[in-house]
């Protein structure tokens, strides 16, 4: 198991231009990490990088070329990567009626970005015999998100990939953790509509609070990082009594309507 000490660690963070990614950048830098930051928001990621003394690599880290450029930049600048935070994500609403682009974009950013990040960084870690992968998933990956099938389905897939990675590479020195918060006061929550307000707003955390939980959890090796501890109870209920859990979610669905 690779336990990360942030002091002097080389950390790559995608989606670092705002929200949780920007907050992790500031928190990790405050604990001594060397940062390489990616985001499609070029102005945002450059601003955060300048603030924390990191290297900005604007671009689409969901694409094969984008993530390889990010990994190559980190290795070229520092010679190693200790922690890769696959943090970029998008939320698309709707159900089966959501258009093909909503489903395709959700799959690309919420799932394939993680797959491509692993593909790019694993050879370095396997040769080195250590590495740490943090996947920002969502409580939706453990539970669900009403009125947002593309988001819920792809977050379940992201969790499944992180779990597969954790099992497959643990004996080769690689640690994988999945960050699964509920509501976080980011632009994504602000655009989540009625369902987001009903389900998430009351207990929503600031991005900085989530970043602190992550920083404190990296050396634990625990697979799930849950800034909202109650998510563990909901997840256990979903697994142990799915009918009861679904009945509760249907009540919430009626409230959202």
mmCIF file of C-alpha atoms in Angstrom:
data_model
loop_
_atom_site.group_PDB
_atom_site.id
_atom_site.type_symbol
_atom_site.label_atom_id
_atom_site.label_comp_id
_atom_site.label_asym_id
_atom_site.label_seq_id
_atom_site.Cartn_x
_atom_site.Cartn_y
_atom_site.Cartn_z
ATOM 1 C CA UNK A 1 0.000 0.000 0.000
ATOM 2 C CA UNK A 2 1.297 3.450 -0.990
ATOM 3 C CA UNK A 3 0.485 5.966 1.729
ATOM 4 C CA UNK A 4 0.959 9.539 0.527
ATOM 5 C CA UNK A 5 2.599 12.136 2.707
ATOM 6 C CA UNK A 6 1.766 15.417 1.015
ATOM 7 C CA UNK A 7 4.961 17.172 2.038
ATOM 8 C CA UNK A 8 7.153 17.143 -1.100
ATOM 9 C CA UNK A 9 4.713 14.829 -2.945
ATOM 10 C CA UNK A 10 4.181 15.400 -6.673
ATOM 11 C CA UNK A 11 0.436 15.611 -7.221
ATOM 12 C CA UNK A 12 -1.512 15.842 -10.483
ATOM 13 C CA UNK A 13 -5.080 17.156 -10.228
ATOM 14 C CA UNK A 14 -7.577 17.355 -13.075
ATOM 15 C CA UNK A 15 -10.547 19.694 -12.917
ATOM 16 C CA UNK A 16 -8.330 21.990 -10.854
ATOM 17 C CA UNK A 17 -9.655 25.303 -12.158
ATOM 18 C CA UNK A 18 -12.539 25.514 -9.699
ATOM 19 C CA UNK A 19 -14.606 23.614 -7.136
ATOM 20 C CA UNK A 20 -13.147 20.622 -5.325
ATOM 21 C CA UNK A 21 -10.108 20.508 -7.618
ATOM 22 C CA UNK A 22 -9.124 24.086 -6.840
ATOM 23 C CA UNK A 23 -9.726 23.525 -3.132
ATOM 24 C CA UNK A 24 -7.563 20.385 -3.119
ATOM 25 C CA UNK A 25 -4.843 22.324 -4.938
ATOM 26 C CA UNK A 26 -4.777 24.987 -2.232
ATOM 27 C CA UNK A 27 -4.971 22.505 0.639
ATOM 28 C CA UNK A 28 -2.302 20.178 -0.750
ATOM 29 C CA UNK A 29 0.011 23.097 -1.536
ATOM 30 C CA UNK A 30 -0.424 24.298 2.026
ATOM 31 C CA UNK A 31 0.860 20.905 3.162
ATOM 32 C CA UNK A 32 3.931 21.054 0.964
ATOM 33 C CA UNK A 33 2.881 19.253 -2.237
ATOM 34 C CA UNK A 34 4.250 20.063 -5.693
ATOM 35 C CA UNK A 35 1.303 20.466 -8.039
ATOM 36 C CA UNK A 36 0.637 19.900 -11.726
ATOM 37 C CA UNK A 37 -2.868 21.075 -12.557
ATOM 38 C CA UNK A 38 -5.130 20.401 -15.518
ATOM 39 C CA UNK A 39 -8.496 21.792 -16.608
ATOM 40 C CA UNK A 40 -10.343 22.686 -19.800
ATOM 41 C CA UNK A 41 -10.848 26.111 -18.192
ATOM 42 C CA UNK A 42 -7.453 27.505 -19.166
ATOM 43 C CA UNK A 43 -7.847 30.822 -17.342
ATOM 44 C CA UNK A 44 -9.125 29.124 -14.199
ATOM 45 C CA UNK A 45 -6.360 26.541 -13.977
ATOM 46 C CA UNK A 46 -3.650 29.108 -14.679
ATOM 47 C CA UNK A 47 -5.055 31.306 -11.936
ATOM 48 C CA UNK A 48 -5.059 28.470 -9.391
ATOM 49 C CA UNK A 49 -1.581 27.298 -10.446
ATOM 50 C CA UNK A 50 -0.185 30.787 -10.003
ATOM 51 C CA UNK A 51 -1.811 31.009 -6.582
ATOM 52 C CA UNK A 52 -0.303 27.735 -5.336
ATOM 53 C CA UNK A 53 3.013 27.836 -7.178
ATOM 54 C CA UNK A 54 2.113 24.886 -9.385
ATOM 55 C CA UNK A 55 2.389 24.061 -13.078
ATOM 56 C CA UNK A 56 -0.733 24.623 -15.194
ATOM 57 C CA UNK A 57 -1.387 22.302 -18.133
ATOM 58 C CA UNK A 58 -4.659 23.501 -19.718
ATOM 59 C CA UNK A 59 -6.467 20.973 -21.863
ATOM 60 C CA UNK A 60 -8.995 18.183 -21.979
ATOM 61 C CA UNK A 61 -7.820 15.570 -19.486
ATOM 62 C CA UNK A 62 -10.695 13.321 -20.537
ATOM 63 C CA UNK A 63 -8.975 12.755 -23.874
ATOM 64 C CA UNK A 64 -6.085 10.377 -24.471
ATOM 65 C CA UNK A 65 -3.802 13.161 -25.691
ATOM 66 C CA UNK A 66 -4.842 15.548 -22.941
ATOM 67 C CA UNK A 67 -4.137 13.196 -20.076
ATOM 68 C CA UNK A 68 -0.831 12.050 -21.574
ATOM 69 C CA UNK A 69 0.244 15.680 -21.929
ATOM 70 C CA UNK A 70 -0.550 16.186 -18.254
ATOM 71 C CA UNK A 71 1.391 13.090 -17.154
ATOM 72 C CA UNK A 72 4.331 13.919 -19.441
ATOM 73 C CA UNK A 73 4.455 17.469 -18.069
ATOM 74 C CA UNK A 74 4.542 16.200 -14.483
ATOM 75 C CA UNK A 75 7.269 13.662 -15.215
ATOM 76 C CA UNK A 76 9.258 16.208 -17.199
ATOM 77 C CA UNK A 77 9.041 18.802 -14.425
ATOM 78 C CA UNK A 78 9.493 16.570 -11.371
ATOM 79 C CA UNK A 79 10.588 13.122 -12.571
ATOM 80 C CA UNK A 80 7.799 11.331 -10.747
ATOM 81 C CA UNK A 81 4.114 11.356 -9.863
ATOM 82 C CA UNK A 82 3.114 10.308 -6.345
ATOM 83 C CA UNK A 83 -0.617 11.017 -6.476
ATOM 84 C CA UNK A 84 -2.983 11.387 -9.433
ATOM 85 C CA UNK A 85 -6.362 12.964 -8.624
ATOM 86 C CA UNK A 86 -8.875 12.169 -11.373
ATOM 87 C CA UNK A 87 -11.227 14.895 -10.284
ATOM 88 C CA UNK A 88 -12.888 16.362 -13.391
ATOM 89 C CA UNK A 89 -16.585 15.591 -13.733
ATOM 90 C CA UNK A 90 -19.801 16.800 -15.336
ATOM 91 C CA UNK A 91 -23.477 16.488 -14.371
ATOM 92 C CA UNK A 92 -26.157 15.968 -16.998
ATOM 93 C CA UNK A 93 -29.845 15.734 -16.091
ATOM 94 C CA UNK A 94 -32.632 13.610 -17.492
ATOM 95 C CA UNK A 95 -33.382 9.952 -17.983
ATOM 96 C CA UNK A 96 -33.593 7.775 -21.103
ATOM 97 C CA UNK A 97 -34.890 10.822 -22.960
ATOM 98 C CA UNK A 98 -31.614 12.718 -22.407
ATOM 99 C CA UNK A 99 -29.935 13.174 -25.756
ATOM 100 C CA UNK A 100 -27.025 11.100 -26.992
ATOM 101 C CA UNK A 101 -24.553 13.922 -26.352
ATOM 102 C CA UNK A 102 -25.479 14.075 -22.658
ATOM 103 C CA UNK A 103 -24.834 10.357 -22.271
ATOM 104 C CA UNK A 104 -21.674 10.358 -24.386
ATOM 105 C CA UNK A 105 -20.155 13.391 -22.645
ATOM 106 C CA UNK A 106 -20.945 11.923 -19.213
ATOM 107 C CA UNK A 107 -19.262 8.660 -20.152
ATOM 108 C CA UNK A 108 -16.185 10.415 -21.540
ATOM 109 C CA UNK A 109 -15.587 12.738 -18.574
ATOM 110 C CA UNK A 110 -16.907 10.736 -15.629
ATOM 111 C CA UNK A 111 -15.543 7.325 -16.636
ATOM 112 C CA UNK A 112 -13.110 7.282 -19.535
ATOM 113 C CA UNK A 113 -11.074 10.159 -18.116
ATOM 114 C CA UNK A 114 -10.283 7.866 -15.173
ATOM 115 C CA UNK A 115 -9.485 4.940 -17.448
ATOM 116 C CA UNK A 116 -7.169 7.061 -19.599
ATOM 117 C CA UNK A 117 -5.472 8.568 -16.550
ATOM 118 C CA UNK A 118 -4.751 5.090 -15.223
ATOM 119 C CA UNK A 119 -3.500 3.962 -18.624
ATOM 120 C CA UNK A 120 -1.101 6.915 -18.751
ATOM 121 C CA UNK A 121 0.287 6.750 -15.215
ATOM 122 C CA UNK A 122 0.320 3.021 -14.439
ATOM 123 C CA UNK A 123 3.525 2.157 -16.361
ATOM 124 C CA UNK A 124 5.420 4.739 -14.281
ATOM 125 C CA UNK A 125 3.936 3.446 -11.026
ATOM 126 C CA UNK A 126 4.431 -0.238 -11.817
ATOM 127 C CA UNK A 127 8.066 0.379 -12.689
ATOM 128 C CA UNK A 128 8.506 2.409 -9.533
ATOM 129 C CA UNK A 129 6.579 -0.026 -7.340
ATOM 130 C CA UNK A 130 4.328 2.633 -5.821
ATOM 131 C CA UNK A 131 1.600 5.113 -6.711
ATOM 132 C CA UNK A 132 -1.674 6.548 -5.467
ATOM 133 C CA UNK A 133 -4.852 7.122 -7.511
ATOM 134 C CA UNK A 134 -7.703 9.247 -6.161
ATOM 135 C CA UNK A 135 -10.962 9.067 -8.121
ATOM 136 C CA UNK A 136 -13.484 11.796 -7.400
ATOM 137 C CA UNK A 137 -16.714 9.867 -7.788
ATOM 138 C CA UNK A 138 -19.747 11.114 -5.804
ATOM 139 C CA UNK A 139 -22.211 9.683 -3.341
ATOM 140 C CA UNK A 140 -24.291 9.141 -6.492
ATOM 141 C CA UNK A 141 -21.869 6.336 -7.344
ATOM 142 C CA UNK A 142 -22.824 4.557 -4.132
ATOM 143 C CA UNK A 143 -26.496 5.571 -4.136
ATOM 144 C CA UNK A 144 -28.171 7.512 -6.966
ATOM 145 C CA UNK A 145 -29.091 11.041 -7.999
ATOM 146 C CA UNK A 146 -32.727 11.744 -8.799
ATOM 147 C CA UNK A 147 -33.526 13.262 -12.191
ATOM 148 C CA UNK A 148 -29.957 12.674 -13.439
ATOM 149 C CA UNK A 149 -29.556 9.241 -14.998
ATOM 150 C CA UNK A 150 -26.440 10.063 -17.084
ATOM 151 C CA UNK A 151 -24.699 11.345 -13.956
ATOM 152 C CA UNK A 152 -25.807 8.492 -11.697
ATOM 153 C CA UNK A 153 -25.025 5.712 -14.139
ATOM 154 C CA UNK A 154 -21.570 6.992 -15.044
ATOM 155 C CA UNK A 155 -20.675 7.655 -11.405
ATOM 156 C CA UNK A 156 -21.551 4.030 -10.626
ATOM 157 C CA UNK A 157 -19.211 3.043 -13.453
ATOM 158 C CA UNK A 158 -16.456 5.307 -12.105
ATOM 159 C CA UNK A 159 -16.762 3.661 -8.702
ATOM 160 C CA UNK A 160 -16.649 0.235 -10.320
ATOM 161 C CA UNK A 161 -13.449 1.100 -12.160
ATOM 162 C CA UNK A 162 -11.814 2.482 -9.012
ATOM 163 C CA UNK A 163 -12.731 -0.682 -7.114
ATOM 164 C CA UNK A 164 -11.328 -2.861 -9.897
ATOM 165 C CA UNK A 165 -8.102 -0.843 -9.828
ATOM 166 C CA UNK A 166 -7.835 -1.156 -6.057
ATOM 167 C CA UNK A 167 -8.162 -4.937 -6.179
ATOM 168 C CA UNK A 168 -5.960 -5.475 -9.208
ATOM 169 C CA UNK A 169 -2.939 -3.378 -8.243
ATOM 170 C CA UNK A 170 -2.849 -3.382 -4.432
ATOM 171 C CA UNK A 171 -0.164 -6.069 -4.313
ATOM 172 C CA UNK A 172 1.993 -4.022 -6.706
ATOM 173 C CA UNK A 173 2.258 -1.032 -4.392
ATOM 174 C CA UNK A 174 -0.607 1.040 -5.758
ATOM 175 C CA UNK A 175 -3.333 2.515 -3.566
ATOM 176 C CA UNK A 176 -6.706 3.574 -4.990
ATOM 177 C CA UNK A 177 -9.262 5.664 -3.134
ATOM 178 C CA UNK A 178 -12.705 6.908 -4.179
ATOM 179 C CA UNK A 179 -13.939 10.286 -2.960
ATOM 180 C CA UNK A 180 -17.739 10.166 -2.625
ATOM 181 C CA UNK A 181 -19.205 13.390 -1.228
ATOM 182 C CA UNK A 182 -22.865 14.363 -1.305
ATOM 183 C CA UNK A 183 -23.618 18.066 -1.766
ATOM 184 C CA UNK A 184 -20.628 20.382 -2.197
ATOM 185 C CA UNK A 185 -21.102 24.096 -2.809
ATOM 186 C CA UNK A 186 -19.684 24.235 -6.309
ATOM 187 C CA UNK A 187 -21.008 25.388 -9.661
ATOM 188 C CA UNK A 188 -22.243 21.832 -10.241
ATOM 189 C CA UNK A 189 -24.534 21.982 -7.195
ATOM 190 C CA UNK A 190 -25.752 25.406 -8.246
ATOM 191 C CA UNK A 191 -26.992 24.015 -11.559
ATOM 192 C CA UNK A 192 -28.496 20.784 -10.188
ATOM 193 C CA UNK A 193 -32.053 22.168 -10.088
ATOM 194 C CA UNK A 194 -34.857 21.180 -7.750
ATOM 195 C CA UNK A 195 -33.533 17.673 -7.107
ATOM 196 C CA UNK A 196 -30.151 19.004 -6.032
ATOM 197 C CA UNK A 197 -31.738 21.547 -3.703
ATOM 198 C CA UNK A 198 -34.070 19.003 -2.085
ATOM 199 C CA UNK A 199 -31.480 16.250 -1.720
ATOM 200 C CA UNK A 200 -28.198 18.032 -1.181
ATOM 201 C CA UNK A 201 -28.449 21.679 -0.225
ATOM 202 C CA UNK A 202 -29.060 21.409 3.535
ATOM 203 C CA UNK A 203 -25.978 19.318 4.267
ATOM 204 C CA UNK A 204 -23.756 20.742 1.547
ATOM 205 C CA UNK A 205 -20.096 21.295 2.443
ATOM 206 C CA UNK A 206 -17.720 23.929 1.202
ATOM 207 C CA UNK A 207 -15.077 22.622 -1.230
ATOM 208 C CA UNK A 208 -12.389 23.505 1.313
ATOM 209 C CA UNK A 209 -14.022 21.215 3.878
ATOM 210 C CA UNK A 210 -13.960 18.345 1.405
ATOM 211 C CA UNK A 211 -10.319 19.050 0.546
ATOM 212 C CA UNK A 212 -9.383 18.893 4.238
ATOM 213 C CA UNK A 213 -11.101 15.511 4.596
ATOM 214 C CA UNK A 214 -9.222 14.211 1.552
ATOM 215 C CA UNK A 215 -5.860 15.454 2.803
ATOM 216 C CA UNK A 216 -6.474 13.821 6.182
ATOM 217 C CA UNK A 217 -7.574 10.532 4.561
ATOM 218 C CA UNK A 218 -4.797 9.921 2.045
ATOM 219 C CA UNK A 219 -2.557 8.065 4.462
ATOM 220 C CA UNK A 220 -5.373 5.882 5.813
ATOM 221 C CA UNK A 221 -5.544 3.630 2.757
ATOM 222 C CA UNK A 222 -9.339 3.379 3.187
ATOM 223 C CA UNK A 223 -10.980 2.844 -0.191
ATOM 224 C CA UNK A 224 -13.962 5.133 0.406
ATOM 225 C CA UNK A 225 -13.454 8.739 1.461
ATOM 226 C CA UNK A 226 -16.815 9.987 2.743
ATOM 227 C CA UNK A 227 -16.920 13.673 3.715
ATOM 228 C CA UNK A 228 -20.585 13.075 4.623
ATOM 229 C CA UNK A 229 -20.336 10.096 7.050
ATOM 230 C CA UNK A 230 -24.066 9.362 6.783
ATOM 231 C CA UNK A 231 -23.466 8.120 3.232
ATOM 232 C CA UNK A 232 -22.015 4.920 4.732
ATOM 233 C CA UNK A 233 -25.334 4.267 6.479
ATOM 234 C CA UNK A 234 -27.327 4.890 3.309
ATOM 235 C CA UNK A 235 -24.999 2.616 1.338
ATOM 236 C CA UNK A 236 -25.381 -0.150 3.909
ATOM 237 C CA UNK A 237 -29.180 0.201 3.814
ATOM 238 C CA UNK A 238 -29.183 0.110 0.018
ATOM 239 C CA UNK A 239 -27.203 -3.137 0.045
ATOM 240 C CA UNK A 240 -28.949 -4.778 3.001
ATOM 241 C CA UNK A 241 -32.559 -3.775 2.326
ATOM 242 C CA UNK A 242 -32.880 -2.454 -1.222
ATOM 243 C CA UNK A 243 -36.688 -2.418 -1.139
ATOM 244 C CA UNK A 244 -36.751 -0.174 1.918
ATOM 245 C CA UNK A 245 -34.072 2.078 0.462
ATOM 246 C CA UNK A 246 -35.881 2.418 -2.869
ATOM 247 C CA UNK A 247 -39.142 3.174 -1.067
ATOM 248 C CA UNK A 248 -37.432 6.062 0.704
ATOM 249 C CA UNK A 249 -35.974 7.335 -2.550
ATOM 250 C CA UNK A 250 -39.410 7.138 -4.205
ATOM 251 C CA UNK A 251 -40.771 9.375 -1.436
ATOM 252 C CA UNK A 252 -38.031 11.877 -2.230
ATOM 253 C CA UNK A 253 -38.826 11.578 -5.945
ATOM 254 C CA UNK A 254 -42.436 12.517 -5.263
ATOM 255 C CA UNK A 255 -41.228 15.514 -3.245
ATOM 256 C CA UNK A 256 -38.994 16.617 -6.092
ATOM 257 C CA UNK A 257 -41.891 16.401 -8.535
#
